[in-house]
XYZ file of C-alpha atoms in Angstrom:
711
model
C 17.111 -19.658 52.904
C 14.575 -17.376 54.578
C 16.563 -14.270 53.623
C 16.811 -15.396 49.998
C 13.057 -16.033 49.886
C 12.341 -12.517 51.167
C 14.675 -11.026 48.572
C 12.875 -12.880 45.772
C 9.503 -11.650 46.981
C 10.798 -8.113 47.023
C 12.001 -8.433 43.452
C 8.720 -9.741 42.048
C 6.907 -6.373 41.967
C 9.925 -4.791 40.310
C 9.993 -7.496 37.667
C 6.304 -6.983 37.009
C 6.805 -3.248 36.845
C 9.659 -3.188 34.318
C 10.778 -5.893 31.915
C 13.042 -5.077 28.975
C 13.792 -6.891 25.740
C 16.437 -5.667 23.317
C 16.923 -6.200 19.608
C 19.578 -8.673 18.442
C 22.190 -5.936 18.010
C 21.029 -4.074 21.121
C 20.137 -0.833 19.325
C 16.390 -1.041 20.028
C 15.060 -1.680 23.521
C 11.458 -2.198 24.581
C 10.429 -1.929 28.221
C 7.084 -3.190 29.514
C 5.535 -2.326 32.869
C 2.217 -2.035 34.662
C 1.100 1.303 36.027
C -0.090 1.736 39.599
C -3.582 0.987 38.271
C -2.421 -2.179 36.558
C -2.544 -0.662 33.076
C -0.130 -2.175 30.506
C 2.559 0.332 29.534
C 5.545 0.243 27.199
C 8.332 2.537 26.078
C 10.937 2.266 23.350
C 14.516 3.479 22.845
C 16.974 3.494 19.962
C 20.681 3.750 20.760
C 19.681 5.031 24.201
C 17.545 7.793 22.674
C 13.907 7.804 23.713
C 11.674 7.049 20.712
C 8.328 6.373 22.417
C 7.676 7.733 25.887
C 5.738 5.522 28.351
C 2.502 4.691 26.510
C -0.575 2.826 27.673
C -2.159 -0.212 26.025
C -5.661 -1.636 26.291
C -9.094 -2.163 24.773
C -12.469 -0.764 25.706
C -15.339 -3.186 25.127
C -18.837 -2.367 23.967
C -21.838 -2.788 26.218
C -24.838 -3.358 23.969
C -27.057 -5.987 22.406
C -24.306 -7.053 20.021
C -22.125 -8.292 22.858
C -22.120 -11.953 23.843
C -25.123 -12.778 25.998
C -24.363 -13.403 29.622
C -20.835 -12.050 29.411
C -19.815 -9.127 31.588
C -18.199 -6.568 29.334
C -15.403 -5.461 31.602
C -12.904 -3.248 29.793
C -9.469 -4.668 29.091
C -7.762 -1.475 30.178
C -6.384 -1.818 33.708
C -6.465 -3.893 36.883
C -4.011 -6.406 35.407
C -1.318 -8.464 37.061
C 1.548 -10.206 35.296
C 0.797 -13.914 35.134
C 3.945 -14.928 33.251
C 6.593 -13.563 30.923
C 8.335 -15.548 28.208
C 11.259 -14.381 26.111
C 12.669 -16.008 22.996
C 14.755 -15.328 19.895
C 14.063 -16.082 16.259
C 16.226 -15.941 13.142
C 15.250 -17.101 9.682
C 15.896 -16.143 6.090
C 12.942 -16.567 3.771
C 12.422 -16.219 0.041
C 9.556 -14.062 -1.204
C 7.717 -15.152 -4.333
C 8.541 -11.710 -5.738
C 10.148 -8.705 -4.163
C 12.927 -6.186 -3.883
C 15.391 -8.861 -2.774
C 15.744 -12.603 -3.312
C 15.820 -13.253 0.433
C 14.624 -11.464 3.567
C 16.023 -11.964 7.041
C 13.509 -12.160 9.889
C 15.562 -11.757 13.075
C 14.082 -10.603 16.367
C 13.932 -11.064 20.096
C 10.480 -11.559 21.577
C 8.762 -10.975 24.876
C 5.264 -12.322 25.503
C 3.623 -10.949 28.660
C 0.594 -12.894 29.859
C -1.697 -10.660 31.894
C -4.542 -11.608 34.209
C -7.424 -9.336 35.189
C -8.669 -10.682 38.548
C -11.911 -8.683 38.530
C -13.104 -10.448 35.355
C -10.934 -13.580 35.562
C -9.695 -12.854 32.034
C -6.302 -13.398 30.422
C -4.698 -11.555 27.548
C -1.174 -11.696 26.179
C 0.739 -8.737 24.788
C 3.481 -9.923 22.475
C 6.444 -7.723 21.525
C 8.864 -8.516 18.709
C 11.949 -6.308 18.716
C 14.100 -5.934 15.616
C 17.297 -3.988 15.021
C 15.166 -1.428 13.176
C 11.962 -1.341 15.206
C 9.305 -3.333 16.974
C 5.823 -4.781 16.655
C 3.256 -5.413 19.367
C -0.105 -7.116 19.318
C -2.854 -8.274 21.669
C -3.601 -11.993 21.875
C -6.797 -13.404 23.359
C -6.721 -17.098 24.266
C -10.030 -18.950 24.253
C -11.548 -18.856 27.736
C -14.967 -19.113 29.359
C -14.839 -15.499 30.504
C -13.779 -14.061 27.131
C -15.243 -15.911 24.194
C -17.147 -13.386 22.044
C -16.745 -9.646 22.521
C -17.198 -6.337 20.728
C -14.549 -3.643 20.598
C -15.712 -0.128 21.332
C -12.219 1.388 21.127
C -8.648 0.198 20.978
C -6.418 2.414 23.125
C -2.905 1.690 21.904
C -0.779 4.764 22.491
C 2.370 6.129 20.889
C 3.642 8.965 23.088
C 6.057 11.166 21.181
C 9.074 12.790 22.792
C 8.779 16.189 21.061
C 6.973 18.143 18.357
C 8.435 16.126 15.481
C 8.131 16.908 11.800
C 5.297 14.773 10.449
C 4.615 13.657 6.877
C 0.933 12.862 6.930
C -2.461 12.628 5.293
C -5.741 13.117 7.190
C -7.412 10.183 8.868
C -10.273 9.003 6.683
C -12.440 5.882 6.815
C -12.868 5.751 3.041
C -9.866 7.030 1.122
C -6.114 7.537 1.148
C -6.127 9.616 -2.019
C -4.525 12.714 -0.513
C -1.355 14.686 -1.029
C 1.039 14.589 1.900
C 1.330 17.486 4.318
C 4.615 18.288 6.046
C 4.110 20.042 9.388
C 5.068 19.772 13.040
C 2.756 17.511 15.011
C 1.136 20.596 16.480
C 0.379 21.860 12.980
C -1.921 18.998 11.998
C -5.065 20.500 13.513
C -4.872 23.780 11.605
C -4.377 22.092 8.220
C -7.297 19.675 8.596
C -9.584 22.441 9.855
C -8.660 24.587 6.862
C -9.191 21.947 4.194
C -11.850 19.696 5.699
C -14.588 20.871 3.329
C -12.274 20.598 0.330
C -11.509 16.988 1.227
C -15.116 16.073 0.434
C -14.442 16.391 -3.298
C -13.255 12.781 -3.366
C -15.768 10.171 -4.531
C -16.026 8.808 -0.983
C -14.508 10.454 2.064
C -15.013 10.413 5.820
C -12.531 12.555 7.745
C -13.189 11.766 11.409
C -11.048 14.169 13.441
C -9.139 17.431 13.279
C -6.028 15.623 14.519
C -6.492 12.191 12.948
C -3.907 10.881 10.493
C -3.397 7.663 8.571
C -0.644 5.126 8.781
C 1.986 4.626 7.595
C 3.007 7.828 9.400
C 6.535 9.076 8.791
C 8.202 11.331 11.386
C 11.572 13.016 11.753
C 13.022 14.314 15.007
C 15.186 17.394 15.421
C 18.154 15.204 16.380
C 17.957 13.148 13.194
C 15.883 10.100 14.039
C 13.419 8.762 11.479
C 10.337 7.113 12.992
C 7.563 5.302 11.189
C 4.285 4.106 12.774
C 2.154 1.562 10.943
C 0.424 -1.813 11.323
C 1.040 -5.289 9.950
C -1.170 -8.301 9.203
C -4.528 -6.540 9.440
C -6.833 -9.549 9.115
C -10.435 -9.847 10.367
C -10.024 -6.434 11.978
C -10.636 -2.801 11.048
C -7.884 -0.594 9.660
C -6.084 1.538 12.247
C -5.700 5.301 12.104
C -3.924 7.487 14.640
C -5.607 10.285 16.580
C -3.315 12.883 18.121
C -3.648 14.510 21.504
C -1.722 17.551 20.308
C -1.367 19.054 23.769
C 0.480 16.024 25.123
C 1.824 14.775 21.762
C 0.323 11.315 22.204
C -1.049 9.328 19.270
C -3.732 6.741 19.990
C -5.056 4.013 17.738
C -8.379 4.862 16.123
C -10.116 1.953 14.441
C -12.456 2.290 11.484
C -16.028 1.635 12.684
C -18.755 -0.355 11.010
C -22.174 0.963 10.018
C -23.409 1.026 13.645
C -20.217 2.481 15.105
C -18.640 -0.680 16.489
C -14.940 -1.242 15.886
C -14.630 -5.023 15.859
C -16.520 -8.252 16.509
C -14.139 -10.826 17.984
C -14.253 -14.536 18.748
C -11.388 -16.019 20.720
C -8.788 -17.308 20.189
C -7.776 -14.174 18.306
C -4.749 -12.010 17.627
C -4.994 -8.368 16.641
C -2.839 -6.920 13.874
C 0.646 -5.824 14.860
C 1.188 -2.172 15.799
C 4.612 -1.238 14.494
C 7.256 1.401 15.145
C 10.289 1.529 12.897
C 13.275 3.721 13.788
C 16.719 4.603 12.463
C 19.150 7.481 12.178
C 19.433 6.729 8.433
C 16.453 7.480 6.186
C 17.485 4.689 3.830
C 16.565 2.140 6.503
C 12.960 3.327 6.331
C 12.903 2.028 2.754
C 15.013 -1.119 2.975
C 13.905 -2.751 6.252
C 11.071 -5.265 5.926
C 9.347 -5.012 9.309
C 5.814 -5.141 7.911
C 6.452 -8.189 5.734
C 8.296 -10.022 8.511
C 5.343 -9.667 10.878
C 3.057 -11.491 8.454
C 2.661 -15.253 8.164
C 4.577 -17.253 5.522
C 3.056 -17.913 2.118
C -0.119 -20.037 2.213
C -0.182 -20.807 -1.523
C 1.578 -24.115 -2.142
C 2.115 -23.781 -5.893
C 3.087 -20.199 -6.745
C 4.386 -20.913 -10.247
C 1.461 -19.041 -11.822
C 2.249 -15.782 -9.967
C 4.493 -13.561 -12.058
C 5.602 -9.910 -11.956
C 4.080 -8.102 -14.898
C 4.593 -5.060 -17.103
C 1.450 -3.963 -18.870
C -0.236 -1.194 -20.845
C -3.922 -0.586 -21.262
C -7.087 1.145 -22.331
C -7.281 3.518 -19.382
C -5.409 6.841 -19.657
C -7.623 8.155 -22.461
C -10.655 7.719 -20.228
C -8.957 9.311 -17.231
C -7.933 12.343 -19.307
C -11.380 12.553 -20.925
C -10.886 11.795 -24.616
C -12.576 8.389 -24.337
C -15.390 6.978 -22.184
C -16.044 3.800 -20.244
C -19.698 3.796 -21.333
C -20.954 2.472 -24.662
C -23.947 4.739 -25.281
C -25.368 8.128 -24.309
C -28.934 7.127 -25.197
C -30.130 6.000 -21.784
C -30.373 7.859 -18.445
C -30.109 4.522 -16.625
C -29.549 0.869 -17.463
C -30.606 -2.398 -15.889
C -28.593 -5.595 -16.085
C -30.355 -8.316 -18.053
C -32.991 -5.931 -19.432
C -31.173 -3.179 -21.306
C -30.586 -4.260 -24.923
C -27.364 -2.566 -25.963
C -27.651 -3.887 -29.512
C -30.500 -1.411 -30.006
C -28.566 1.530 -28.579
C -26.562 4.010 -30.603
C -22.824 3.829 -29.789
C -21.562 7.133 -28.430
C -18.414 7.104 -30.565
C -16.137 7.681 -27.563
C -16.188 4.192 -26.055
C -12.613 3.131 -25.379
C -12.926 -0.660 -25.096
C -13.623 -1.381 -28.743
C -12.223 -4.321 -30.662
C -10.033 -2.119 -32.845
C -8.682 -0.045 -29.972
C -7.874 -3.097 -27.872
C -6.136 -4.789 -30.814
C -4.002 -1.660 -31.208
C -2.841 -1.972 -27.609
C -2.240 -5.712 -28.008
C -0.040 -4.996 -31.032
C 1.879 -2.373 -29.061
C 2.386 -4.720 -26.112
C 3.589 -7.552 -28.353
C 6.005 -5.274 -30.206
C 7.517 -3.899 -26.995
C 7.685 -6.931 -24.727
C 4.827 -6.009 -22.388
C 3.093 -9.036 -20.930
C -0.501 -7.848 -20.540
C -3.090 -5.305 -21.657
C -5.632 -3.896 -19.213
C -9.025 -3.039 -20.671
C -11.445 -0.903 -18.688
C -15.040 -0.300 -19.754
C -15.438 -3.642 -21.560
C -18.559 -4.781 -19.699
C -22.153 -3.602 -19.631
C -23.324 -1.143 -16.996
C -21.033 1.892 -17.165
C -23.775 4.328 -18.183
C -24.998 4.841 -14.587
C -22.333 3.030 -12.578
C -21.434 5.772 -10.122
C -23.214 7.954 -7.590
C -26.567 6.209 -7.265
C -25.883 3.658 -4.497
C -27.008 1.082 -7.022
C -26.731 -2.519 -5.830
C -26.727 -4.379 -9.158
C -24.203 -2.360 -11.138
C -22.181 -4.966 -13.086
C -22.301 -8.715 -13.606
C -18.599 -8.901 -14.661
C -19.311 -11.375 -17.469
C -21.362 -9.558 -20.150
C -19.348 -7.524 -22.696
C -20.582 -4.547 -24.690
C -21.478 -5.276 -28.356
C -18.180 -3.811 -29.601
C -15.993 -5.987 -27.349
C -15.558 -9.551 -28.650
C -14.050 -11.268 -25.630
C -13.160 -14.537 -27.392
C -11.715 -12.938 -30.507
C -9.616 -10.471 -28.536
C -8.218 -13.118 -26.211
C -7.373 -15.366 -29.147
C -5.722 -12.415 -30.875
C -3.709 -11.529 -27.769
C -2.597 -15.084 -27.027
C -1.469 -15.564 -30.619
C 0.897 -12.648 -30.076
C 2.159 -13.848 -26.689
C 0.122 -11.299 -24.740
C -2.657 -11.691 -22.182
C -5.551 -9.389 -21.413
C -5.888 -8.116 -17.856
C -9.421 -8.168 -16.452
C -11.087 -5.132 -14.913
C -13.746 -5.507 -12.210
C -14.987 -2.135 -11.021
C -17.509 -2.911 -8.288
C -18.747 0.652 -7.742
C -18.227 -0.310 -4.077
C -21.128 -2.753 -4.201
C -19.275 -5.491 -2.368
C -22.490 -7.480 -1.972
C -22.985 -7.574 -5.716
C -19.368 -8.549 -6.375
C -19.480 -11.446 -3.943
C -22.630 -12.751 -5.638
C -20.953 -12.710 -9.061
C -17.347 -13.448 -8.134
C -17.246 -17.172 -8.894
C -18.829 -16.677 -12.313
C -16.509 -13.769 -13.037
C -13.375 -15.706 -12.114
C -14.585 -18.751 -14.042
C -14.984 -16.556 -17.125
C -11.405 -15.376 -16.624
C -10.211 -18.963 -16.401
C -12.108 -19.829 -19.583
C -10.379 -17.131 -21.610
C -6.942 -17.261 -20.025
C -6.977 -14.087 -17.965
C -4.598 -14.438 -15.005
C -4.853 -10.988 -13.384
C -7.685 -8.705 -12.330
C -7.782 -5.050 -11.397
C -10.609 -4.531 -8.925
C -12.081 -1.161 -7.996
C -14.174 0.257 -5.153
C -15.112 3.787 -6.216
C -17.881 5.442 -4.194
C -19.690 4.651 -0.967
C -19.771 1.043 0.173
C -22.742 -1.302 -0.163
C -23.707 -2.703 2.410
C -24.812 0.879 2.892
C -23.284 2.670 5.825
C -20.117 0.575 5.832
C -16.750 2.214 5.289
C -13.943 1.105 2.989
C -11.660 0.214 5.905
C -14.074 -1.498 8.321
C -13.668 -5.044 9.584
C -16.410 -6.272 7.259
C -14.815 -4.697 4.175
C -11.320 -5.842 5.106
C -12.750 -9.346 5.277
C -14.295 -8.811 1.848
C -10.987 -7.781 0.267
C -9.328 -10.819 1.832
C -12.118 -13.056 0.528
C -11.456 -11.758 -2.986
C -7.730 -12.487 -2.671
C -8.239 -16.024 -1.376
C -10.970 -16.845 -3.895
C -8.808 -15.497 -6.706
C -5.938 -17.704 -5.522
C -8.118 -20.787 -5.952
C -8.618 -19.714 -9.564
C -4.890 -18.901 -10.054
C -5.675 -15.217 -10.488
C -3.488 -12.303 -9.390
C -5.227 -9.315 -7.788
C -4.539 -5.596 -8.146
C -7.018 -3.887 -5.826
C -7.856 -0.198 -6.244
C -9.613 1.927 -3.597
C -9.375 -1.001 -1.180
C -7.860 -0.816 2.284
C -4.182 0.053 2.631
C -1.909 -3.001 2.491
C -0.235 -4.284 5.656
C 2.180 -6.889 4.316
C -0.441 -9.539 3.578
C 1.222 -10.037 0.184
C 3.809 -12.211 1.967
C 1.084 -14.665 2.939
C -0.954 -14.232 -0.242
C 1.522 -13.241 -2.985
C -1.203 -13.276 -5.634
C -1.955 -9.815 -4.204
C 0.535 -8.257 -6.610
C -0.594 -4.659 -6.266
C -2.874 -2.141 -4.646
C -3.707 1.462 -5.219
C -4.776 2.767 -1.791
C -3.155 6.151 -2.342
C -3.226 9.104 -4.685
C -1.868 7.773 -7.977
C -1.060 8.998 -11.470
C -4.747 9.450 -12.329
C -4.723 12.603 -10.206
C -2.257 14.139 -12.636
C -5.320 14.482 -14.875
C -7.365 15.966 -12.020
C -5.172 18.970 -11.280
C -1.901 17.154 -10.564
C 0.130 15.759 -7.668
C 2.742 17.830 -5.894
C 6.241 17.218 -7.214
C 7.422 15.532 -3.996
C 4.530 13.054 -3.909
C 6.470 10.113 -5.345
C 9.425 10.667 -3.003
C 6.984 10.591 -0.090
C 4.982 7.458 -0.915
C 7.893 4.996 -0.470
C 8.250 6.245 3.122
C 4.525 5.906 3.834
C 2.080 4.011 1.658
C 4.651 1.532 0.296
C 5.601 0.391 3.798
C 2.708 -2.074 3.612
C 3.210 -3.359 0.094
C 3.583 -2.313 -3.541
C 1.389 0.249 -5.263
C 0.034 0.217 -8.794
C 1.021 3.852 -9.325
C 0.685 3.632 -13.154
C 3.805 5.603 -14.143
C 5.315 6.348 -17.539
C 3.443 9.440 -18.762
C 5.623 11.043 -21.458
C 3.226 13.664 -22.839
C 3.004 15.507 -19.556
C 1.127 18.545 -20.921
C -2.343 17.065 -21.331
C -3.592 20.168 -23.148
C -1.192 19.338 -26.001
C -3.441 16.449 -27.008
C -6.754 16.885 -25.166
C -9.051 19.481 -23.656
C -7.728 18.671 -20.187
C -5.802 21.650 -18.704
C -3.829 19.581 -16.152
C -0.186 18.655 -16.407
C 1.911 15.898 -14.873
C 4.155 17.267 -12.130
C 7.350 15.470 -13.191
C 9.758 15.523 -16.075
C 9.837 12.719 -18.608
C 12.943 11.266 -16.947
C 11.216 11.656 -13.599
C 8.559 9.318 -14.947
C 11.217 6.768 -15.930
C 12.675 6.876 -12.426
C 9.384 5.703 -10.930
C 9.910 2.172 -12.271
C 12.688 1.892 -9.662
C 11.702 4.350 -6.932
C 8.064 3.205 -6.675
C 8.714 -0.518 -6.217
C 6.033 -2.821 -7.570
C 5.972 -6.232 -9.263
C 3.151 -4.767 -11.349
C 4.258 -1.852 -13.522
C 2.203 -0.075 -16.151
C 3.344 1.827 -19.194
C 0.431 4.167 -18.652
C 0.653 6.579 -21.602
C -0.775 6.097 -25.093
C 1.101 4.007 -27.680
C 1.357 6.947 -30.070
C 3.024 9.032 -27.376
C 5.637 6.389 -26.721
C 6.356 6.118 -30.431
C 7.331 9.811 -30.460
C 9.944 9.172 -27.761
C 10.994 5.669 -28.686
C 14.576 6.143 -27.510
C 13.365 7.022 -23.993
C 10.803 4.212 -24.071
C 13.715 1.794 -24.440
C 14.228 2.015 -20.684
C 10.660 0.817 -20.020
C 11.271 -2.094 -22.391
C 14.477 -2.982 -20.565
C 13.652 -2.439 -16.904
C 12.735 -5.455 -14.803
C 9.976 -5.604 -12.197
C 11.345 -8.435 -10.056
C 14.640 -8.232 -8.238
C 17.404 -10.225 -6.559
C 18.824 -7.249 -4.677
C 18.057 -3.609 -3.934
C 20.287 -0.948 -2.435
C 18.989 2.447 -1.382
C 21.852 4.821 -2.099
C 20.331 8.173 -1.094
C 17.084 9.072 0.648
C 15.320 11.885 2.459
C 11.518 12.026 2.880
C 9.801 14.279 0.315
C 13.165 15.374 -1.104
C 14.922 12.584 -2.984
C 15.406 8.834 -3.353
C 18.085 6.983 -5.308
C 17.907 3.192 -5.523
C 19.807 0.468 -7.392
C 18.193 -2.888 -8.140
C 19.589 -6.122 -9.568
C 17.227 -7.834 -12.004
C 16.053 -11.309 -11.000
C 18.227 -14.101 -12.319
C 20.660 -11.782 -14.141
C 23.815 -9.745 -13.533
C 22.100 -6.570 -14.765
C 21.401 -3.581 -12.541
C 19.023 -0.656 -12.898
C 19.207 2.609 -10.988
C 16.504 5.205 -10.483
C 16.624 8.590 -8.835
C 13.734 10.954 -8.166
C 13.689 14.418 -6.665
C 10.935 16.647 -5.318
C 10.569 20.404 -5.511
C 14.311 21.098 -5.539
C 16.843 20.362 -8.274
C 19.876 18.420 -7.113
C 22.824 16.305 -8.194
C 22.628 12.609 -7.399
C 25.842 10.793 -6.588
C 25.678 7.154 -7.661
C 28.632 5.106 -6.476
C 28.765 1.881 -8.459
C 30.239 -0.099 -5.574
C 27.500 -2.709 -5.920
C 28.727 -3.961 -9.328
C 30.730 -7.170 -9.716
C 34.475 -6.711 -9.440
C 36.397 -7.164 -12.656
C 33.353 -6.872 -14.886
C 32.340 -4.146 -17.325
C 28.818 -2.919 -17.947
C 27.103 -1.147 -20.827
C 25.613 1.896 -19.142
C 22.705 3.946 -20.506
C 21.810 7.081 -18.531
C 18.426 8.689 -19.134
C 18.621 12.100 -17.497
C 17.042 15.536 -17.445
C 18.675 17.790 -20.034
C 19.976 21.247 -19.237
C 17.046 23.554 -18.578
C 14.607 20.731 -17.814
C 11.879 21.585 -15.303
C 8.620 19.834 -14.463
C 6.595 23.003 -15.014
C 8.393 24.761 -17.849
C 10.400 22.193 -19.797
C 9.359 18.667 -18.773
C 10.329 16.743 -21.916
C 13.947 17.889 -22.130
C 16.058 14.760 -21.753
C 19.286 13.261 -22.940
C 20.602 9.705 -23.135
C 24.261 9.034 -22.466
C 25.959 5.726 -23.242
C 29.248 4.662 -21.681
C 31.079 1.656 -20.258
C 31.439 1.503 -16.466
C 32.857 -0.768 -13.792
C 32.721 -1.301 -10.039
C 33.981 1.762 -8.161
C 32.991 4.312 -10.795
C 30.898 7.269 -9.679
C 28.048 8.817 -11.667
C 27.030 12.373 -10.889
C 23.651 13.020 -12.424
C 21.727 16.292 -12.414
C 18.071 16.046 -11.500
C 15.752 18.878 -12.466
C 13.039 20.285 -10.264
C 10.456 17.503 -10.100
C 12.785 15.441 -12.236
C 14.835 12.312 -12.017
C 16.912 9.804 -13.911
C 17.091 6.136 -14.853
C 20.149 4.017 -15.569
C 20.494 0.576 -17.086
C 23.700 -1.369 -16.392
C 23.890 -4.421 -18.632
C 26.697 -6.834 -17.800
C 29.071 -7.600 -20.684
């Protein structure tokens, strides 16, 4: 007995130093240990290949007047011992309210390591969930006398890379994600940011914080063919995480968005941080199909979700973006003041887009073509001086311009089976929006609006705050939860990047939070942009990318010299490649009428799905995906390419055996090219069955779309 007791004592330090949990199929392994200094450390492998080298974990606490009085602010970095370790397994299949598939499997093995810091008498738990395709980790702070309120100075979660991987990245920025993606080795990040840092300031609000800082979701590829993705999940009551690279040692470290006084987070225990995630596979398609971010969020908190519905819409928007129409009603006044400016005495400028006649034209188009809603921007007073003045009281969100009859237009729309979609641009005055939100949502309820597009262009008010700070993340969440009480769906633009919260709050049906179609009118997006976003931005949730631009040469119908960097069929492909339950037909009605045969695909395509299968994928090069429309036997396929022309191979193995399908292929015609011949397309009709193979040519910057209607 004595010998056995000695052996157990000898094993205890080893157990504390290295504890491993593997994924259900054993492909992913996560090992936790404490360093000689008692600093939490982890490493990660995939099929015995090192993915993350030993990396430290911990938090540095602030020592200032904001900290809890009487509490010693000892850093939660080292000096820990292992108090206990618990392992468990979990396996469920859940049904999203909307999504790429009817069901999602959430299957993982878990290890929760409870740590004690003797010097401060504090406990924290680090929880690891390990999936067949990656892992998530988070810090958990139980309520305790020695750690009740605290302020985060820095979070020091590391991701040590094994080599100088290829990175697909945008610069770290506290205020915007509206960048094109760079493709460089990790060691090439510094030179690119240094070169373009001044140019980045052209955005309406931008705060690049480091010459080696990047944003999540960060996509990487190793020389031996591993795909790695670093992101976060369930970012609630916490600032958004960036990654800062030590490019000499190839170690990323979490970099939280600060508040106006430089603090990273104000915490009251009990509290859990967001999950820090690493996804890995030797197949790029897994980066698109695995639902790590969603699975790490809590189940839906809305009991009755019957009012939440995927939506196709058009709207009064693109004309203003291109410059042929305006949001403002008059040019008479250098500034306006809510409640004082009398617009009935102002001369209309003649370019206002949100007029009764224009909106009715869009309602008629939507009704004719089976679109559910019509977005109208610029309907409300205040657009004359809305941007660039740090103005607190910009909009009241309830008072229309004289040429917008809110009751008449809603009655007109509803009579035709169409709804209007509300637009609430806040000009980043979050304070003002919160003051008016209840009245604004009540007005929506009165007139039957069930969806709102919010906007946060410009610098945040409260002044000095950033778009991705803890305070602003709490604001965006407040909007979502308040909207849910009013049975309103939310499409947030310029807000923080999504982190899977749409599982918990599925009335969040869309976000922007990236460089979208509007930039095609501001000089254009690179041709590979839309085959990069599904690997990065869309990891956290769907994007309102606003696809469907058919007249890609803007100078053909406006004074704008820009052009859209895709072919017409490339635009059709985005309804499949850029997954979203909220899809816009973003071009003008008269443009669609010129290409009515191609517009048939937008009429037909669904935006809610029972199944999705990624057939081909490579970051920034190409994506081909097949999706089965919700509640039907019909499939749709989309393929998009980047800068290189290619031939997609679509094997119809996913179709039902013994059944025939009417197949319509919308593809780039011979000679099509996004720069020189973007509108060259052809439509091929045939009958197909399971096992058939389609070989479809994709032009440079092009793509294709296929409808497969079961007979």
